[in-house]
Short mmCIF file of C-alpha atoms in Angstrom, two decimals:
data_model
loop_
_atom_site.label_atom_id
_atom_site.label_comp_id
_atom_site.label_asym_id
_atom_site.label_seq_id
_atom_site.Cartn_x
_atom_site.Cartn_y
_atom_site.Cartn_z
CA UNK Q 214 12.34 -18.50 -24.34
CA UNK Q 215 9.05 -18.14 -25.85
CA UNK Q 216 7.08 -18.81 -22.49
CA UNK Q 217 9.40 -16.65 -20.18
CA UNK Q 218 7.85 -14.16 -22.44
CA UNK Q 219 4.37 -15.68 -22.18
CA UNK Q 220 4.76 -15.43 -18.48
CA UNK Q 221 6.50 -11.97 -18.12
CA UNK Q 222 3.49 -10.88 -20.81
CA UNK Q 223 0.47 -12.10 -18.58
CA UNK Q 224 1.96 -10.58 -15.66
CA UNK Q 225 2.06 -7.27 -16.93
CA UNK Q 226 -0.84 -7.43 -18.16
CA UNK Q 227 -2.47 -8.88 -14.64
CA UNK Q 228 -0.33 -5.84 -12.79
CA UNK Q 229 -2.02 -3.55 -15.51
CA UNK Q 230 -5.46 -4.81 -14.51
CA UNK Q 231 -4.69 -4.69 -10.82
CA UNK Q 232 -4.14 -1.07 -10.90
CA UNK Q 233 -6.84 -0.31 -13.12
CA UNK Q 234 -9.06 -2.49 -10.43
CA UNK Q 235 -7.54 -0.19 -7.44
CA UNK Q 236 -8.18 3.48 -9.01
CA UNK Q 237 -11.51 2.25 -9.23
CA UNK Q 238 -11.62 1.61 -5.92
CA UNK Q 239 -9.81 4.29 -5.15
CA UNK Q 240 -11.61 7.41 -7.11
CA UNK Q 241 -10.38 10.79 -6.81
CA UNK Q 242 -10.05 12.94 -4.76
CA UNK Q 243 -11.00 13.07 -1.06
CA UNK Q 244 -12.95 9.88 0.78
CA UNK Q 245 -15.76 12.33 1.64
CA UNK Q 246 -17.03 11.48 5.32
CA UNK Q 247 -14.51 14.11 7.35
CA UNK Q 248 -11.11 11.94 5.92
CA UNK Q 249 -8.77 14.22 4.67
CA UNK Q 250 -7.73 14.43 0.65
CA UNK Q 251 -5.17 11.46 0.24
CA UNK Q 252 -1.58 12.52 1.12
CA UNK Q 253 1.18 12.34 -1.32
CA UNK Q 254 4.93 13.08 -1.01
CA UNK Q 255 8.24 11.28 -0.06
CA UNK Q 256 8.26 9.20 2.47
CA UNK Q 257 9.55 11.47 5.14
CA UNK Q 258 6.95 13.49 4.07
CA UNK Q 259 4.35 11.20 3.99
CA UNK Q 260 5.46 10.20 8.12
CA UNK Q 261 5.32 14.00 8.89
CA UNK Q 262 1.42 13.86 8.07
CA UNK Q 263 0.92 10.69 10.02
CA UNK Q 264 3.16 12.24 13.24
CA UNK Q 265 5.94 10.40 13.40
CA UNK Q 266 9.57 9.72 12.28
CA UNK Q 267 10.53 7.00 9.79
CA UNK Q 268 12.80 4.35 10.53
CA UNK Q 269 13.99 3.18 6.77
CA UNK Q 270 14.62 -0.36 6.08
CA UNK Q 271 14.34 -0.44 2.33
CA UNK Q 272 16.29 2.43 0.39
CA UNK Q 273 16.07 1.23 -3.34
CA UNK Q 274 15.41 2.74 -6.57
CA UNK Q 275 12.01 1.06 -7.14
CA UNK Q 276 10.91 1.86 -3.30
CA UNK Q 277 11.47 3.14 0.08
CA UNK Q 278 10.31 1.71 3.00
CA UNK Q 279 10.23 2.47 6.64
CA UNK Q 280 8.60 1.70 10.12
CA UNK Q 281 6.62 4.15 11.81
CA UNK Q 282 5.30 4.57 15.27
CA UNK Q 283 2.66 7.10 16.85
CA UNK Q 284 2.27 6.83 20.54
CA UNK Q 285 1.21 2.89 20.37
CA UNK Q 286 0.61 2.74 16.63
CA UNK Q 287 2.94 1.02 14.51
CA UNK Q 288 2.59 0.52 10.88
CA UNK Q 289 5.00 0.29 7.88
CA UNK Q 290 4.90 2.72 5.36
CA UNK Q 291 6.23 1.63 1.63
CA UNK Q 292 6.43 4.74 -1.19
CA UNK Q 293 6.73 3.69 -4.87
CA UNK Q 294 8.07 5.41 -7.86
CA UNK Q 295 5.55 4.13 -10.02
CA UNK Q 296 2.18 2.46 -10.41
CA UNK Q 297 3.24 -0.28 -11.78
CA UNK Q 298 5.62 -1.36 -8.65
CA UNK Q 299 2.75 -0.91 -6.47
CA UNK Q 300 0.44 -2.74 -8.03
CA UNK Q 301 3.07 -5.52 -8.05
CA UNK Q 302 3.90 -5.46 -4.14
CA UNK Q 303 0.38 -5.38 -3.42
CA UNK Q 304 -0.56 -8.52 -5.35
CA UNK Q 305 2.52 -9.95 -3.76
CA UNK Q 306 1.11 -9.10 -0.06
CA UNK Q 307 -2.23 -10.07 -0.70
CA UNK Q 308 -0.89 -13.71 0.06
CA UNK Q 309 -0.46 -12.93 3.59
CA UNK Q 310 -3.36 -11.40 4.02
CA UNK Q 311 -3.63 -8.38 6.50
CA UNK Q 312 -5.43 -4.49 6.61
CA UNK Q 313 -3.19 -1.95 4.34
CA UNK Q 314 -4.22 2.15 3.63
CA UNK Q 315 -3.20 2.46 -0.15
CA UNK Q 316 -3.03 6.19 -1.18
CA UNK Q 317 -3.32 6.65 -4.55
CA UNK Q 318 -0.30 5.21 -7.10
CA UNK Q 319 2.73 6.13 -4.98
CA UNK Q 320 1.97 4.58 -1.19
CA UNK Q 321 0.71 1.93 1.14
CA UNK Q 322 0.61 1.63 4.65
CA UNK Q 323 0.19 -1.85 6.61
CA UNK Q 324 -0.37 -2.24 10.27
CA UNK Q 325 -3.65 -3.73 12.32
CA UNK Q 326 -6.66 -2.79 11.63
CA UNK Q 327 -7.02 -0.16 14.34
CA UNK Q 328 -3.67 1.50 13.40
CA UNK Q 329 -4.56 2.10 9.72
CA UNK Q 330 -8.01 3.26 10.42
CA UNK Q 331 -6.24 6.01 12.94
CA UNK Q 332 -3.91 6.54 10.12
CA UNK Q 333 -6.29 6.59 7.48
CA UNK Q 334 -7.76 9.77 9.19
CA UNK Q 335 -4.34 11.49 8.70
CA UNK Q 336 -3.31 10.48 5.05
CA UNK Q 337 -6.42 9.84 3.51
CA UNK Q 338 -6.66 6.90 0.97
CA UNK Q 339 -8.36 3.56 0.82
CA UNK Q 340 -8.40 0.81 3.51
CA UNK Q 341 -7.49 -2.66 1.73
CA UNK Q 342 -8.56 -5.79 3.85
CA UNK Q 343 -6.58 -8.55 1.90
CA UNK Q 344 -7.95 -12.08 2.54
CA UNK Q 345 -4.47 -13.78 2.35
CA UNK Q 346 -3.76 -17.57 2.28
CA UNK Q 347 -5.40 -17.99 5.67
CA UNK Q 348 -8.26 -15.53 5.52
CA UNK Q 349 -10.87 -16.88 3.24
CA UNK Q 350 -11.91 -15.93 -0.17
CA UNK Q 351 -12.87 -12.24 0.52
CA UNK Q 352 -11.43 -9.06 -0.42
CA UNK Q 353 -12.77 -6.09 1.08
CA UNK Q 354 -11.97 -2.48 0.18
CA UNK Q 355 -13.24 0.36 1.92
CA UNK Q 356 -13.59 4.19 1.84
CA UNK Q 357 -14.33 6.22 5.43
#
């Protein structure tokens, strides 16, 4: 029992870090450079700014999450109700690697790199290119 607890313990504490590291990154207020202030809002919401209607795959209490297509532009968008779940799915999807627009605490986008800088443009936020298992040792994060 005692190192379930060790384990749950240095997790929360690496999630803790891990959003510390990202509102770093992140700042606030607006990327500067022409891109807008970051959106926030529900997830319908949230698709309304980027032009286009959700499809929802993931209704649950922790997160929503939907597909989303503009013209030829598809992405997923994922809301959260809290930092800490965030933080969490984005350490989890590091591991595969990938470009993802991370808007504050209470979003992320993923799609290809062209779609999320399009998108980017719309919502605001922070591009996220996450090595993965197959991408090297890099982690890049960009504003603009």
């Amino acid at each position: 029992m005692t190192m379930t607890r060790t384990v749950g313990a240095a997790r929360c504490a690496l999630s803790g870090m891990a959003v510390g590291a990202l509102m770093m990154v992140m700042g606030c207020g607006s990327g500067g450079g022409g891109t807008p202030h970051t959106a926030s809002g529900s997830l319908e919401q949230l698709a309304a700014e980027a032009g286009c209607r959700p499809d929802v795959r993931t209704d649950a209490a922790e997160l929503r999450q939907a597909t989303c297509q503009n013209g030829a532009r598809r992405y997923v968008l994922v809301t959260f109700t809290n930092a800490r779940g965030q933080a969490e799915w984005l350490d989890e999807a590091n591991d595969y690697g990938g470009t993802y627009l991370v808007g504050g605490s209470s979003w992320v986008a993923v799609g290809a790199a062209d779609d999320i800088a399009a998108l980017h443009h719309r919502l605001g936020g922070t591009v996220v290119d996450a090595a993965g298992r197959h991408g090297g040792n890099h982690h890049g994060h960009h504003e603009g």
